[in-house]
Amino acid sequence: MDQATLDEFGETLGISYKVIDNLSDGKKTYTAQIVLTNNCDKELKYEDWAIYFCHLRMIEPDHLPHSTWYDIKDAGVKFTHVNGCLFKLSPTEKFKTIKKGDTVKLQFKAQHFSVARSDIMPNWYLLFPTLRPVLIKCTIGEDLAFVEPFDTEEAWKRFDYELQDGSTRYDHYNPYNLLERFDRNKCVDPGPTGTTVLPRPLKMSVNEESRVQILPEKWILCADEELDNERQILANALRITSINNRKTEHKIHLKLDPQLKINGEDCCSELYTVSVATDSIRVSARSPPGVFYGIQTLLSVRRRDGTFPECEIEDRPRYGYRGMHLDVSRNFHSKAQVMKLLDAMAKYKLNKFHFHLTDDEGWRLEIPDLEELTQVGARRGHVNQTDMNSLLPLLGSGPGFDTSGTGHYTVEEYREILLYAKQRHIEVIPEIDMPGHSHAAIKSMKARHKLFMAQNDKGKAEEYLLSDLDQDIKSVSHSVQMFLENAMNPGLESTYTFVKKVVMELKKMHEGISPLRVFHFGGDEVPYEAWEGSPACASLVDSGEVKSMEKLMEHFVTRVADIVAECGLDVGAWQDGIISDESDRQPIKRGKFKSQDVLVYAWQNVWEMGLAGCAYRLANNGYKVVMSQGTHLYFDHPYEPDPEERGLYWACRHLDTRKAFSYMPDNLYANADVRLTGEPIDKDYIKRHKEDHDDLKKPENIIGIQGQLWTELVRTWDQMDSMIFPRLLCVAERAWHKAEWEAESDADRQQEGQDLDWARFAHILGSKELARLDSMGVAYHLPPLGARYLVEACNVELNTAYPGLPIVYSLDGGQTWTEYTEKIDLVLDRDIHMVTRSLDGKRSSRSVVMNKSQIV
């Protein structure tokens, strides 16, 4: 085969992927099918060609990954697991030539289940030895049109099987129909809310009858000397000058007042007050961050005509930690996109940016003197398995090096992000994930080893090595994400040399801008079995330094924590990085950490798994806990239980904005709503499983909450925006303001209060806040519409989750669209297509259709 022929097959080869059945094999496997169609004039023969593609679930898990390949004998092809999510499909000697128009159907099993189009990765490619790899055209892009619809229960449900006790575990979720969505979208009339500011201030009185108009020629801005940053931000927003000797009676004052109190209390350095009167505006606070938040509130009360109502505001935050986590490893996101996120965080008074910089699929930060980390670890593309110049083309990034699989921040770019965050009073908390999720780092340091061994410099070659070269890699267990070589080796002293080097370089990067305070080492999802068979680990145990192989993780964690403490830093970790023994789920003794504070991010709370109580257990043991629960705060989950909605579904089947809004961080167990199956959790569930649900004895150690976005399925800017927004505004609301209904002990009254508060929040989104996001270029998620057919009135009513968003519909298949202002008179012979539009009119939601057959 020559390059021209390979290119032609790439242009014409048809591929379709279909999930056939998730239900027949319990939770173990599902059945899927790949169909190859030859649309080329040339015949596809048995040769040394292969198709490479990414698949989130292990294919034929009874055979792979431990067998070399899995043979589909009838079709004459075989599947090979390369590493991570990358698989190879290639012909065997039994392969029969595919002529033009012919198809080959490949039915196979894959692990667990798959119920969403976004599970299937794009950018499959053809390879022939010595030729340039070629993308298969029909798989390119984000529409994933080669994936067949999930149009049966067997395709959109995850499981249906019998448990040991004889009960059935059945997936109760179905995609919403129009009426179900209409009912979910309905919200009560909030009436006069008294505030349209998000997050909601502690106290606010507004006089809408009296408005203030700020004209640049009539107003000046005065600020204390320490508030130059805040002065510039407000001057730019209002387009007025603060360097003006004109005499005027109209002034805006930014004032520091160390004695400022609210309700006689001065417990919070971020508290502020805002006063808007006819001829003066005053923002006062105890600190520059407080002034900054007062400015954000002032800008938020500005009406559409540019005027400001007279108002008095007193405000302070609920928590000192109000965060957002972003993974830029799985798919790289540029400095500009990160800065846009920081802008939005600042607008809603979020103050911690958890920057997940490394993982198996990429190392995204330049580390001086360790060039391989970005030369190898920040690049994904097609390479031979023996090549060490880059990582594999994981997560659908394709064979080239010009996609979201490739990219990193230079030291200078990282410092620019730090400065940008500092100006917005956001602390950057970098995470270097270890010892698990470290494939990119391990491969990079092996490349460094190879380089210096070629120069006969064994000392440099082994200085930062992270893997035991004497270990038989084929015997090593795979990680949850199907990686070999995923875990740094805790038995090698070079591992800790590497850690210290990275921590020191990060500390240097922060100097002169925003001193590094917390180093987050990850610590999650470590495949402990990966260390079995390692001579270095066995030696550590044999020497008595570590009691057993089971204690290697604790040894690693405490060694890393010592390094971090020696650098004068606090430690951050995911909850499973601090749990010493999975069997009793007890944390490492707090006294083993020398840092002043150890921040632990509690994320594992699938209610029936018994891990939710670890959040309180950690707090009771002296750790500072950041509430990060997967069921309510993991934004990689879809907004609806619909196959067409992007997202994973490990913690819950879906997470819409309302659910994120309903989260109660002060009462964790009150958030227990449904099992993974969708079955409601009864009110006595926690009591019946008390052994897994500790009482909170040290509430002062719950320091805040954080939203998370993992980006396995997020390859573009718009996808990133859509998964984060508007859910992040719910995090801001709960982190800053404690709603009255949260403290209500009566369940019915609590629900009534929450419904009213949600109606207020949803109306503010639809009438105001989403327009502010539009102006920032944020492509927030647009929810599909709900609809109901009113039989007696013979018309159709539509609604959206955020009242105020424009609704349009079409009666001619989408050729022309009409704005929805009143119920649609029934047209029996036509389908009704309908979408929600963004407030700027530039984007539309997923289209839904009321078929004429549904009406008749």
PDB file of C-alpha atoms in Angstrom, residues 223-227 253-262 265-273 282-291:
ATOM      1  CA  ALA A 223      -9.184  55.289  46.326  1.00  0.00           C
ATOM      2  CA  ASP A 224      -6.807  54.658  49.176  1.00  0.00           C
ATOM      3  CA  GLU A 225      -3.198  54.179  48.110  1.00  0.00           C
ATOM      4  CA  GLU A 226      -3.267  50.431  48.846  1.00  0.00           C
ATOM      5  CA  LEU A 227      -6.198  49.988  46.460  1.00  0.00           C
ATOM      6  CA  HIS A 253     -14.803  56.259  47.144  1.00  0.00           C
ATOM      7  CA  LEU A 254     -12.884  53.013  47.621  1.00  0.00           C
ATOM      8  CA  LYS A 255     -11.947  52.864  51.265  1.00  0.00           C
ATOM      9  CA  LEU A 256     -10.055  50.536  53.595  1.00  0.00           C
ATOM     10  CA  ASP A 257     -11.483  50.485  57.106  1.00  0.00           C
ATOM     11  CA  PRO A 258      -9.711  48.031  59.441  1.00  0.00           C
ATOM     12  CA  GLN A 259     -12.411  48.651  62.062  1.00  0.00           C
ATOM     13  CA  LEU A 260     -15.333  47.835  59.778  1.00  0.00           C
ATOM     14  CA  LYS A 261     -17.890  45.496  61.314  1.00  0.00           C
ATOM     15  CA  ILE A 262     -21.171  43.901  60.289  1.00  0.00           C
ATOM     16  CA  GLU A 265     -18.684  41.333  64.221  1.00  0.00           C
ATOM     17  CA  ASP A 266     -15.285  41.643  62.568  1.00  0.00           C
ATOM     18  CA  CYS A 267     -14.457  37.943  62.152  1.00  0.00           C
ATOM     19  CA  CYS A 268     -13.911  38.074  58.392  1.00  0.00           C
ATOM     20  CA  SER A 269     -11.254  40.024  56.511  1.00  0.00           C
ATOM     21  CA  GLU A 270     -13.315  39.859  53.290  1.00  0.00           C
ATOM     22  CA  LEU A 271     -16.408  41.657  54.581  1.00  0.00           C
ATOM     23  CA  TYR A 272     -17.438  44.859  52.799  1.00  0.00           C
ATOM     24  CA  THR A 273     -20.172  47.455  52.515  1.00  0.00           C
ATOM     25  CA  ARG A 282     -18.765  54.246  48.677  1.00  0.00           C
ATOM     26  CA  VAL A 283     -17.205  50.791  48.825  1.00  0.00           C
ATOM     27  CA  SER A 284     -15.584  50.067  52.182  1.00  0.00           C
ATOM     28  CA  ALA A 285     -13.859  46.934  53.408  1.00  0.00           C
ATOM     29  CA  ARG A 286     -11.321  45.647  55.894  1.00  0.00           C
ATOM     30  CA  SER A 287      -8.983  44.449  53.108  1.00  0.00           C
ATOM     31  CA  PRO A 288      -8.319  44.860  49.369  1.00  0.00           C
ATOM     32  CA  PRO A 289     -10.117  41.554  48.585  1.00  0.00           C
ATOM     33  CA  GLY A 290     -13.168  42.892  50.395  1.00  0.00           C
ATOM     34  CA  VAL A 291     -13.069  46.089  48.329  1.00  0.00           C
TER      35      VAL A 291
END
